[in-house]
């Protein structure tokens, strides 16, 4: 029998990781399923972006940030420059395991994403979300993080399901 | 010496073509250059969509419509369903050789594009353009064709260069 000793809390401090690995597709899909906010086809597309990143690197246009604790993925973001713009970036995906909510993890992930994007040349970060009632907490999250509604496209996702475009100036 | 006889005007009637060929990349790039409205990096991206179409077919998400006369490409459109939406389509590119303007070719191309998209399930057709002064004729064209401004994203393309999103209901 062996025992291990660690400084209290050292193993439970979430850490950030940028490097993308082949196993991240599964990790991402698990996080997205855990939120119960995404359809299977949406999760499929989110997962494909990992493969594109692995195949093409920065040329894929997709950057990732993973928030992990003790080897477990608590959340992630996927973001990148919008082609044919000078300094407009898109936050394609951000999700945190709901069991980990209310500890500021989503906000920390978004803050770190903004900092990384700004360092890489982003002037503005755009994020699209749904206008449906189920997305009220999502919209409240962005608004609480300093995002403003830039546009609302009626019936964009489907009849009765608007697209709401948020933006934050990173300047 | 031989003579050929044709019905008057028969050879000069523009024709539409959906099938995409490898030579279309060059044809598209020539049309886009002729408009003097696009940067080299924009034309490069427009051309890449031809290759994606040829490699993946409908799965690429890119449909094309070419307007031709006597083997010459007068204009083209590139459009397709927006992923993760039910019935929202995007008009990615539309361009007509400026030497051919004022003959309704742009409008004909847009009408045919809308009809094809609607037949394939489009409820709405979105098109993005610039808010810059140089694009006033472009915006007037869309407005004249029944498009309405759905959003204006300030400084989207670059500082001082807004994105204007137009939409038309095809229902």
mmCIF file of C-alpha atoms in Angstrom:
data_model
loop_
_atom_site.group_PDB
_atom_site.id
_atom_site.type_symbol
_atom_site.label_atom_id
_atom_site.label_comp_id
_atom_site.label_asym_id
_atom_site.label_seq_id
_atom_site.Cartn_x
_atom_site.Cartn_y
_atom_site.Cartn_z
ATOM 1 C CA UNK A 1 0.000 0.000 0.000
ATOM 2 C CA UNK A 2 1.249 3.465 -0.942
ATOM 3 C CA UNK A 3 0.103 6.902 -0.002
ATOM 4 C CA UNK A 4 0.513 10.110 -1.958
ATOM 5 C CA UNK A 5 0.920 13.515 -0.446
ATOM 6 C CA UNK A 6 -0.035 16.737 -2.188
ATOM 7 C CA UNK A 7 -0.289 20.327 -1.120
ATOM 8 C CA UNK A 8 -3.971 20.970 -0.292
ATOM 9 C CA UNK A 9 -5.803 22.226 -3.362
ATOM 10 C CA UNK A 10 -2.827 21.891 -5.686
ATOM 11 C CA UNK A 11 -4.454 19.140 -7.693
ATOM 12 C CA UNK A 12 -7.817 20.893 -7.813
ATOM 13 C CA UNK A 13 -6.698 24.226 -9.296
ATOM 14 C CA UNK A 14 -8.004 24.388 -12.886
ATOM 15 C CA UNK A 15 -5.330 24.776 -15.524
ATOM 16 C CA UNK A 16 -5.432 26.097 -19.072
ATOM 17 C CA UNK A 17 -4.157 24.310 -22.120
ATOM 18 C CA UNK A 18 -3.877 25.556 -25.736
ATOM 19 C CA UNK A 19 -2.246 22.561 -27.378
ATOM 20 C CA UNK A 20 -4.817 20.389 -29.139
ATOM 21 C CA UNK A 21 -4.609 16.598 -28.983
ATOM 22 C CA UNK A 22 -6.458 13.907 -30.914
ATOM 23 C CA UNK A 23 -8.326 12.874 -27.757
ATOM 24 C CA UNK A 24 -9.835 16.358 -27.428
ATOM 25 C CA UNK A 25 -12.608 15.554 -29.851
ATOM 26 C CA UNK A 26 -14.069 13.054 -27.367
ATOM 27 C CA UNK A 27 -13.485 15.430 -24.458
ATOM 28 C CA UNK A 28 -15.263 18.255 -26.232
ATOM 29 C CA UNK A 29 -18.189 16.081 -27.202
ATOM 30 C CA UNK A 30 -18.561 14.942 -23.600
ATOM 31 C CA UNK A 31 -18.576 18.528 -22.288
ATOM 32 C CA UNK A 32 -21.130 19.596 -24.918
ATOM 33 C CA UNK A 33 -23.412 16.639 -24.160
ATOM 34 C CA UNK A 34 -23.198 17.394 -20.431
ATOM 35 C CA UNK A 35 -24.709 20.852 -20.983
ATOM 36 C CA UNK A 36 -27.848 19.346 -22.599
ATOM 37 C CA UNK A 37 -27.930 22.478 -24.786
ATOM 38 C CA UNK A 38 -26.784 21.084 -28.133
ATOM 39 C CA UNK A 39 -28.188 18.763 -30.750
ATOM 40 C CA UNK A 40 -26.237 15.762 -32.017
ATOM 41 C CA UNK A 41 -25.499 17.471 -35.356
ATOM 42 C CA UNK A 42 -24.167 20.535 -33.560
ATOM 43 C CA UNK A 43 -21.873 18.399 -31.390
ATOM 44 C CA UNK A 44 -20.670 16.589 -34.510
ATOM 45 C CA UNK A 45 -19.670 19.883 -36.130
ATOM 46 C CA UNK A 46 -17.943 21.079 -32.949
ATOM 47 C CA UNK A 47 -15.940 17.862 -32.910
ATOM 48 C CA UNK A 48 -14.939 18.189 -36.562
ATOM 49 C CA UNK A 49 -13.198 21.457 -35.758
ATOM 50 C CA UNK A 50 -10.711 19.547 -33.583
ATOM 51 C CA UNK A 51 -9.819 17.396 -36.572
ATOM 52 C CA UNK A 52 -9.440 20.467 -38.793
ATOM 53 C CA UNK A 53 -7.176 22.052 -36.189
ATOM 54 C CA UNK A 54 -5.028 18.918 -35.960
ATOM 55 C CA UNK A 55 -4.777 18.628 -39.745
ATOM 56 C CA UNK A 56 -4.005 22.271 -40.547
ATOM 57 C CA UNK A 57 -2.766 23.991 -37.386
ATOM 58 C CA UNK A 58 -3.247 27.775 -37.266
ATOM 59 C CA UNK A 59 -4.193 27.723 -40.963
ATOM 60 C CA UNK A 60 -7.443 26.013 -39.921
ATOM 61 C CA UNK A 61 -8.504 29.303 -38.347
ATOM 62 C CA UNK A 62 -9.546 27.450 -35.176
ATOM 63 C CA UNK A 63 -7.910 28.047 -31.806
ATOM 64 C CA UNK A 64 -8.787 26.106 -28.681
ATOM 65 C CA UNK A 65 -8.516 26.694 -24.989
ATOM 66 C CA UNK A 66 -9.163 23.893 -22.536
ATOM 67 C CA UNK A 67 -9.837 24.273 -18.841
ATOM 68 C CA UNK A 68 -8.774 21.166 -16.972
ATOM 69 C CA UNK A 69 -8.442 19.830 -13.467
ATOM 70 C CA UNK A 70 -6.630 16.644 -12.562
ATOM 71 C CA UNK A 71 -6.708 15.483 -16.186
ATOM 72 C CA UNK A 72 -10.431 16.106 -16.561
ATOM 73 C CA UNK A 73 -11.750 18.635 -19.107
ATOM 74 C CA UNK A 74 -14.112 21.040 -17.319
ATOM 75 C CA UNK A 75 -14.771 23.282 -20.289
ATOM 76 C CA UNK A 76 -13.364 24.637 -23.515
ATOM 77 C CA UNK A 77 -13.575 27.432 -26.035
ATOM 78 C CA UNK A 78 -13.031 27.427 -29.803
ATOM 79 C CA UNK A 79 -12.402 30.743 -31.502
ATOM 80 C CA UNK A 80 -10.542 32.309 -34.383
ATOM 81 C CA UNK A 81 -10.149 35.144 -36.870
ATOM 82 C CA UNK A 82 -13.057 35.705 -39.250
ATOM 83 C CA UNK A 83 -11.736 35.361 -42.822
ATOM 84 C CA UNK A 84 -11.548 38.564 -44.857
ATOM 85 C CA UNK A 85 -11.690 40.817 -41.808
ATOM 86 C CA UNK A 86 -8.976 42.803 -40.101
ATOM 87 C CA UNK A 87 -9.235 41.991 -36.418
ATOM 88 C CA UNK A 88 -12.739 40.559 -36.068
ATOM 89 C CA UNK A 89 -12.704 37.207 -34.316
ATOM 90 C CA UNK A 90 -15.485 34.759 -33.643
ATOM 91 C CA UNK A 91 -16.103 32.725 -30.525
ATOM 92 C CA UNK A 92 -17.448 29.599 -32.202
ATOM 93 C CA UNK A 93 -17.978 27.515 -29.078
ATOM 94 C CA UNK A 94 -17.704 27.915 -25.351
ATOM 95 C CA UNK A 95 -19.017 25.358 -22.892
ATOM 96 C CA UNK A 96 -18.404 24.366 -19.305
ATOM 97 C CA UNK A 97 -19.548 21.163 -17.632
ATOM 98 C CA UNK A 98 -22.698 22.248 -15.747
ATOM 99 C CA UNK A 99 -21.558 20.375 -12.635
ATOM 100 C CA UNK A 100 -18.761 22.937 -12.481
ATOM 101 C CA UNK A 101 -20.857 26.054 -12.937
ATOM 102 C CA UNK A 102 -21.231 28.838 -10.381
ATOM 103 C CA UNK A 103 -17.523 28.759 -9.701
ATOM 104 C CA UNK A 104 -16.631 31.389 -12.271
ATOM 105 C CA UNK A 105 -15.143 28.847 -14.672
ATOM 106 C CA UNK A 106 -17.095 30.095 -17.685
ATOM 107 C CA UNK A 107 -16.045 33.635 -17.017
ATOM 108 C CA UNK A 108 -12.422 32.654 -16.519
ATOM 109 C CA UNK A 109 -12.468 30.705 -19.772
ATOM 110 C CA UNK A 110 -13.984 33.663 -21.623
ATOM 111 C CA UNK A 111 -11.497 36.122 -20.082
ATOM 112 C CA UNK A 112 -8.557 33.963 -21.108
ATOM 113 C CA UNK A 113 -10.012 33.492 -24.587
ATOM 114 C CA UNK A 114 -10.360 37.268 -25.008
ATOM 115 C CA UNK A 115 -6.805 37.861 -23.833
ATOM 116 C CA UNK A 116 -5.387 35.279 -26.190
ATOM 117 C CA UNK A 117 -7.418 36.581 -29.121
ATOM 118 C CA UNK A 118 -6.425 40.194 -28.395
ATOM 119 C CA UNK A 119 -2.753 39.221 -28.228
ATOM 120 C CA UNK A 120 -3.145 37.518 -31.608
ATOM 121 C CA UNK A 121 -4.640 40.676 -33.137
ATOM 122 C CA UNK A 122 -8.365 40.608 -32.365
ATOM 123 C CA UNK A 123 -10.068 44.008 -32.099
ATOM 124 C CA UNK A 124 -13.522 42.553 -31.549
ATOM 125 C CA UNK A 125 -14.877 39.215 -30.446
ATOM 126 C CA UNK A 126 -18.243 38.185 -31.843
ATOM 127 C CA UNK A 127 -20.416 35.409 -30.508
ATOM 128 C CA UNK A 128 -23.693 34.112 -31.886
ATOM 129 C CA UNK A 129 -26.374 32.605 -29.720
ATOM 130 C CA UNK A 130 -30.035 31.749 -29.892
ATOM 131 C CA UNK A 131 -32.860 34.105 -28.961
ATOM 132 C CA UNK A 132 -34.881 31.197 -27.531
ATOM 133 C CA UNK A 133 -35.969 31.220 -23.893
ATOM 134 C CA UNK A 134 -33.676 28.296 -23.044
ATOM 135 C CA UNK A 135 -30.715 30.516 -23.911
ATOM 136 C CA UNK A 136 -31.630 33.269 -21.457
ATOM 137 C CA UNK A 137 -28.873 32.155 -19.015
ATOM 138 C CA UNK A 138 -26.396 32.095 -21.911
ATOM 139 C CA UNK A 139 -27.328 35.624 -22.973
ATOM 140 C CA UNK A 140 -27.188 36.807 -19.339
ATOM 141 C CA UNK A 141 -23.692 35.310 -19.114
ATOM 142 C CA UNK A 142 -22.434 37.264 -22.142
ATOM 143 C CA UNK A 143 -24.135 40.454 -20.992
ATOM 144 C CA UNK A 144 -22.592 40.056 -17.552
ATOM 145 C CA UNK A 145 -19.195 39.678 -19.232
ATOM 146 C CA UNK A 146 -19.513 43.003 -21.062
ATOM 147 C CA UNK A 147 -20.971 41.839 -24.383
ATOM 148 C CA UNK A 148 -23.511 43.940 -26.263
ATOM 149 C CA UNK A 149 -26.153 42.892 -28.766
ATOM 150 C CA UNK A 150 -24.888 43.827 -32.225
ATOM 151 C CA UNK A 151 -27.690 42.218 -34.221
ATOM 152 C CA UNK A 152 -30.767 40.032 -34.014
ATOM 153 C CA UNK A 153 -31.607 37.996 -37.109
ATOM 154 C CA UNK A 154 -35.236 36.923 -36.920
ATOM 155 C CA UNK A 155 -35.986 33.227 -37.571
ATOM 156 C CA UNK A 156 -32.344 32.630 -38.522
ATOM 157 C CA UNK A 157 -31.807 29.199 -36.975
ATOM 158 C CA UNK A 158 -35.373 28.070 -37.586
ATOM 159 C CA UNK A 159 -38.845 29.599 -37.522
ATOM 160 C CA UNK A 160 -39.155 31.086 -34.016
ATOM 161 C CA UNK A 161 -35.434 30.762 -33.333
ATOM 162 C CA UNK A 162 -33.578 34.056 -33.846
ATOM 163 C CA UNK A 163 -29.828 34.495 -33.967
ATOM 164 C CA UNK A 164 -28.544 37.064 -31.493
ATOM 165 C CA UNK A 165 -25.066 38.393 -32.268
ATOM 166 C CA UNK A 166 -23.070 39.706 -29.335
ATOM 167 C CA UNK A 167 -19.832 41.633 -29.598
ATOM 168 C CA UNK A 168 -17.184 42.888 -27.241
ATOM 169 C CA UNK A 169 -14.517 45.432 -28.135
ATOM 170 C CA UNK A 170 -11.151 44.099 -27.023
ATOM 171 C CA UNK A 171 -9.243 47.301 -27.804
ATOM 172 C CA UNK B 1 -15.369 29.265 -97.614
ATOM 173 C CA UNK B 2 -18.264 28.252 -95.404
ATOM 174 C CA UNK B 3 -21.067 30.227 -93.934
ATOM 175 C CA UNK B 4 -23.065 29.475 -90.810
ATOM 176 C CA UNK B 5 -26.641 30.446 -90.281
ATOM 177 C CA UNK B 6 -28.198 31.065 -86.915
ATOM 178 C CA UNK B 7 -31.471 32.522 -85.789
ATOM 179 C CA UNK B 8 -30.805 36.215 -84.941
ATOM 180 C CA UNK B 9 -29.756 36.546 -81.305
ATOM 181 C CA UNK B 10 -29.673 32.810 -80.664
ATOM 182 C CA UNK B 11 -25.941 32.773 -79.955
ATOM 183 C CA UNK B 12 -26.083 35.833 -77.713
ATOM 184 C CA UNK B 13 -28.806 34.680 -75.317
ATOM 185 C CA UNK B 14 -27.153 34.125 -71.894
ATOM 186 C CA UNK B 15 -27.492 30.618 -70.529
ATOM 187 C CA UNK B 16 -27.357 29.249 -67.018
ATOM 188 C CA UNK B 17 -25.168 26.402 -65.843
ATOM 189 C CA UNK B 18 -25.083 24.669 -62.438
ATOM 190 C CA UNK B 19 -22.493 21.990 -63.105
ATOM 191 C CA UNK B 20 -19.080 23.042 -61.800
ATOM 192 C CA UNK B 21 -15.914 22.323 -63.796
ATOM 193 C CA UNK B 22 -12.264 22.597 -62.848
ATOM 194 C CA UNK B 23 -11.808 25.530 -65.234
ATOM 195 C CA UNK B 24 -14.416 27.550 -63.328
ATOM 196 C CA UNK B 25 -11.879 28.681 -60.763
ATOM 197 C CA UNK B 26 -10.078 30.716 -63.427
ATOM 198 C CA UNK B 27 -13.364 31.956 -64.871
ATOM 199 C CA UNK B 28 -14.580 33.122 -61.476
ATOM 200 C CA UNK B 29 -11.319 34.857 -60.698
ATOM 201 C CA UNK B 30 -11.467 36.688 -64.004
ATOM 202 C CA UNK B 31 -15.024 37.900 -63.365
ATOM 203 C CA UNK B 32 -14.142 39.045 -59.847
ATOM 204 C CA UNK B 33 -11.039 40.900 -61.028
ATOM 205 C CA UNK B 34 -13.063 42.591 -63.756
ATOM 206 C CA UNK B 35 -15.341 44.194 -61.150
ATOM 207 C CA UNK B 36 -12.370 45.919 -59.446
ATOM 208 C CA UNK B 37 -14.287 45.476 -56.169
ATOM 209 C CA UNK B 38 -12.306 42.661 -54.513
ATOM 210 C CA UNK B 39 -8.856 42.265 -53.017
ATOM 211 C CA UNK B 40 -6.500 39.498 -54.103
ATOM 212 C CA UNK B 41 -7.064 37.548 -50.847
ATOM 213 C CA UNK B 42 -10.822 37.736 -51.329
ATOM 214 C CA UNK B 43 -10.547 36.433 -54.897
ATOM 215 C CA UNK B 44 -8.295 33.626 -53.665
ATOM 216 C CA UNK B 45 -10.940 32.519 -51.156
ATOM 217 C CA UNK B 46 -13.704 32.725 -53.766
ATOM 218 C CA UNK B 47 -11.623 30.492 -56.014
ATOM 219 C CA UNK B 48 -10.972 27.948 -53.283
ATOM 220 C CA UNK B 49 -14.715 27.353 -52.999
ATOM 221 C CA UNK B 50 -14.693 25.910 -56.524
ATOM 222 C CA UNK B 51 -12.088 23.371 -55.443
ATOM 223 C CA UNK B 52 -14.111 22.492 -52.340
ATOM 224 C CA UNK B 53 -17.195 22.025 -54.498
ATOM 225 C CA UNK B 54 -15.327 19.774 -56.912
ATOM 226 C CA UNK B 55 -13.828 17.706 -54.080
ATOM 227 C CA UNK B 56 -16.968 17.249 -51.990
ATOM 228 C CA UNK B 57 -20.009 17.950 -54.160
ATOM 229 C CA UNK B 58 -23.158 19.024 -52.298
ATOM 230 C CA UNK B 59 -21.463 18.110 -48.997
ATOM 231 C CA UNK B 60 -19.212 21.140 -49.504
ATOM 232 C CA UNK B 61 -22.241 23.332 -48.861
ATOM 233 C CA UNK B 62 -21.404 25.426 -51.934
ATOM 234 C CA UNK B 63 -23.666 25.689 -54.936
ATOM 235 C CA UNK B 64 -22.796 27.609 -58.068
ATOM 236 C CA UNK B 65 -24.707 29.220 -60.871
ATOM 237 C CA UNK B 66 -22.911 30.490 -63.955
ATOM 238 C CA UNK B 67 -24.312 32.890 -66.514
ATOM 239 C CA UNK B 68 -22.650 32.343 -69.863
ATOM 240 C CA UNK B 69 -22.855 33.499 -73.428
ATOM 241 C CA UNK B 70 -21.039 31.834 -76.310
ATOM 242 C CA UNK B 71 -18.727 30.015 -73.904
ATOM 243 C CA UNK B 72 -17.832 33.159 -72.001
ATOM 244 C CA UNK B 73 -18.673 33.502 -68.284
ATOM 245 C CA UNK B 74 -20.534 36.776 -67.766
ATOM 246 C CA UNK B 75 -21.191 36.318 -64.064
ATOM 247 C CA UNK B 76 -21.731 33.792 -61.318
ATOM 248 C CA UNK B 77 -23.193 33.229 -57.896
ATOM 249 C CA UNK B 78 -22.044 30.978 -55.060
ATOM 250 C CA UNK B 79 -24.539 30.158 -52.333
ATOM 251 C CA UNK B 80 -25.539 27.442 -49.915
ATOM 252 C CA UNK B 81 -27.269 26.390 -46.711
ATOM 253 C CA UNK B 82 -25.890 27.873 -43.501
ATOM 254 C CA UNK B 83 -24.798 24.985 -41.251
ATOM 255 C CA UNK B 84 -26.933 24.363 -38.147
ATOM 256 C CA UNK B 85 -29.891 26.288 -39.509
ATOM 257 C CA UNK B 86 -33.173 25.063 -40.903
ATOM 258 C CA UNK B 87 -33.673 26.882 -44.180
ATOM 259 C CA UNK B 88 -31.325 29.860 -43.898
ATOM 260 C CA UNK B 89 -29.047 30.144 -46.903
ATOM 261 C CA UNK B 90 -26.187 32.469 -47.618
ATOM 262 C CA UNK B 91 -25.301 34.148 -50.889
ATOM 263 C CA UNK B 92 -21.520 34.021 -50.546
ATOM 264 C CA UNK B 93 -20.641 35.626 -53.858
ATOM 265 C CA UNK B 94 -22.387 37.214 -56.766
ATOM 266 C CA UNK B 95 -20.576 39.095 -59.488
ATOM 267 C CA UNK B 96 -21.200 40.107 -63.070
ATOM 268 C CA UNK B 97 -18.620 41.367 -65.520
ATOM 269 C CA UNK B 98 -19.108 45.172 -65.417
ATOM 270 C CA UNK B 99 -18.994 45.358 -69.214
ATOM 271 C CA UNK B 100 -22.245 43.408 -69.094
ATOM 272 C CA UNK B 101 -24.064 45.518 -66.521
ATOM 273 C CA UNK B 102 -27.220 47.499 -67.141
ATOM 274 C CA UNK B 103 -28.700 44.615 -69.044
ATOM 275 C CA UNK B 104 -30.374 43.027 -66.012
ATOM 276 C CA UNK B 105 -27.875 40.189 -65.841
ATOM 277 C CA UNK B 106 -27.203 40.652 -62.119
ATOM 278 C CA UNK B 107 -30.894 40.619 -61.367
ATOM 279 C CA UNK B 108 -31.468 37.567 -63.521
ATOM 280 C CA UNK B 109 -28.628 35.742 -61.804
ATOM 281 C CA UNK B 110 -30.000 36.665 -58.365
ATOM 282 C CA UNK B 111 -33.556 35.639 -59.321
ATOM 283 C CA UNK B 112 -32.349 32.251 -60.553
ATOM 284 C CA UNK B 113 -30.198 31.791 -57.456
ATOM 285 C CA UNK B 114 -33.195 32.494 -55.212
ATOM 286 C CA UNK B 115 -35.392 30.079 -57.141
ATOM 287 C CA UNK B 116 -32.839 27.307 -56.957
ATOM 288 C CA UNK B 117 -32.197 27.897 -53.253
ATOM 289 C CA UNK B 118 -35.940 27.952 -52.486
ATOM 290 C CA UNK B 119 -36.453 24.704 -54.377
ATOM 291 C CA UNK B 120 -33.646 23.170 -52.312
ATOM 292 C CA UNK B 121 -35.308 24.244 -49.053
ATOM 293 C CA UNK B 122 -34.208 27.825 -48.404
ATOM 294 C CA UNK B 123 -36.660 29.970 -46.412
ATOM 295 C CA UNK B 124 -34.393 32.989 -46.339
ATOM 296 C CA UNK B 125 -31.393 34.164 -48.323
ATOM 297 C CA UNK B 126 -28.821 36.260 -46.491
ATOM 298 C CA UNK B 127 -26.116 38.319 -48.101
ATOM 299 C CA UNK B 128 -23.348 40.303 -46.450
ATOM 300 C CA UNK B 129 -21.856 43.401 -47.951
ATOM 301 C CA UNK B 130 -19.769 46.361 -46.930
ATOM 302 C CA UNK B 131 -21.149 49.607 -45.566
ATOM 303 C CA UNK B 132 -18.443 51.594 -47.375
ATOM 304 C CA UNK B 133 -19.337 54.253 -49.924
ATOM 305 C CA UNK B 134 -17.903 52.198 -52.792
ATOM 306 C CA UNK B 135 -20.569 49.577 -52.110
ATOM 307 C CA UNK B 136 -23.493 51.957 -52.465
ATOM 308 C CA UNK B 137 -24.353 50.544 -55.935
ATOM 309 C CA UNK B 138 -24.162 47.028 -54.494
ATOM 310 C CA UNK B 139 -26.520 47.892 -51.646
ATOM 311 C CA UNK B 140 -28.858 49.688 -54.054
ATOM 312 C CA UNK B 141 -28.890 46.526 -56.180
ATOM 313 C CA UNK B 142 -29.960 44.318 -53.268
ATOM 314 C CA UNK B 143 -32.539 46.838 -52.085
ATOM 315 C CA UNK B 144 -33.936 47.065 -55.601
ATOM 316 C CA UNK B 145 -34.218 43.277 -55.636
ATOM 317 C CA UNK B 146 -36.346 43.211 -52.465
ATOM 318 C CA UNK B 147 -33.665 42.712 -49.823
ATOM 319 C CA UNK B 148 -33.924 44.374 -46.414
ATOM 320 C CA UNK B 149 -31.205 45.317 -43.956
ATOM 321 C CA UNK B 150 -31.240 42.731 -41.161
ATOM 322 C CA UNK B 151 -28.149 43.965 -39.315
ATOM 323 C CA UNK B 152 -25.256 46.373 -39.449
ATOM 324 C CA UNK B 153 -22.085 45.308 -37.601
ATOM 325 C CA UNK B 154 -19.943 48.365 -36.985
ATOM 326 C CA UNK B 155 -16.238 48.116 -37.955
ATOM 327 C CA UNK B 156 -16.680 44.423 -38.746
ATOM 328 C CA UNK B 157 -14.433 44.125 -41.806
ATOM 329 C CA UNK B 158 -11.985 46.752 -40.593
ATOM 330 C CA UNK B 159 -12.118 50.045 -38.683
ATOM 331 C CA UNK B 160 -14.513 52.205 -40.703
ATOM 332 C CA UNK B 161 -15.806 49.244 -42.719
ATOM 333 C CA UNK B 162 -19.124 47.920 -41.402
ATOM 334 C CA UNK B 163 -20.788 44.682 -42.418
ATOM 335 C CA UNK B 164 -24.337 45.154 -43.667
ATOM 336 C CA UNK B 165 -26.434 41.991 -43.640
ATOM 337 C CA UNK B 166 -29.321 41.848 -46.094
ATOM 338 C CA UNK B 167 -32.032 39.240 -46.101
ATOM 339 C CA UNK B 168 -34.895 38.242 -48.351
ATOM 340 C CA UNK B 169 -37.725 35.923 -47.385
ATOM 341 C CA UNK B 170 -38.163 33.339 -50.102
ATOM 342 C CA UNK B 171 -41.342 31.829 -48.619
#
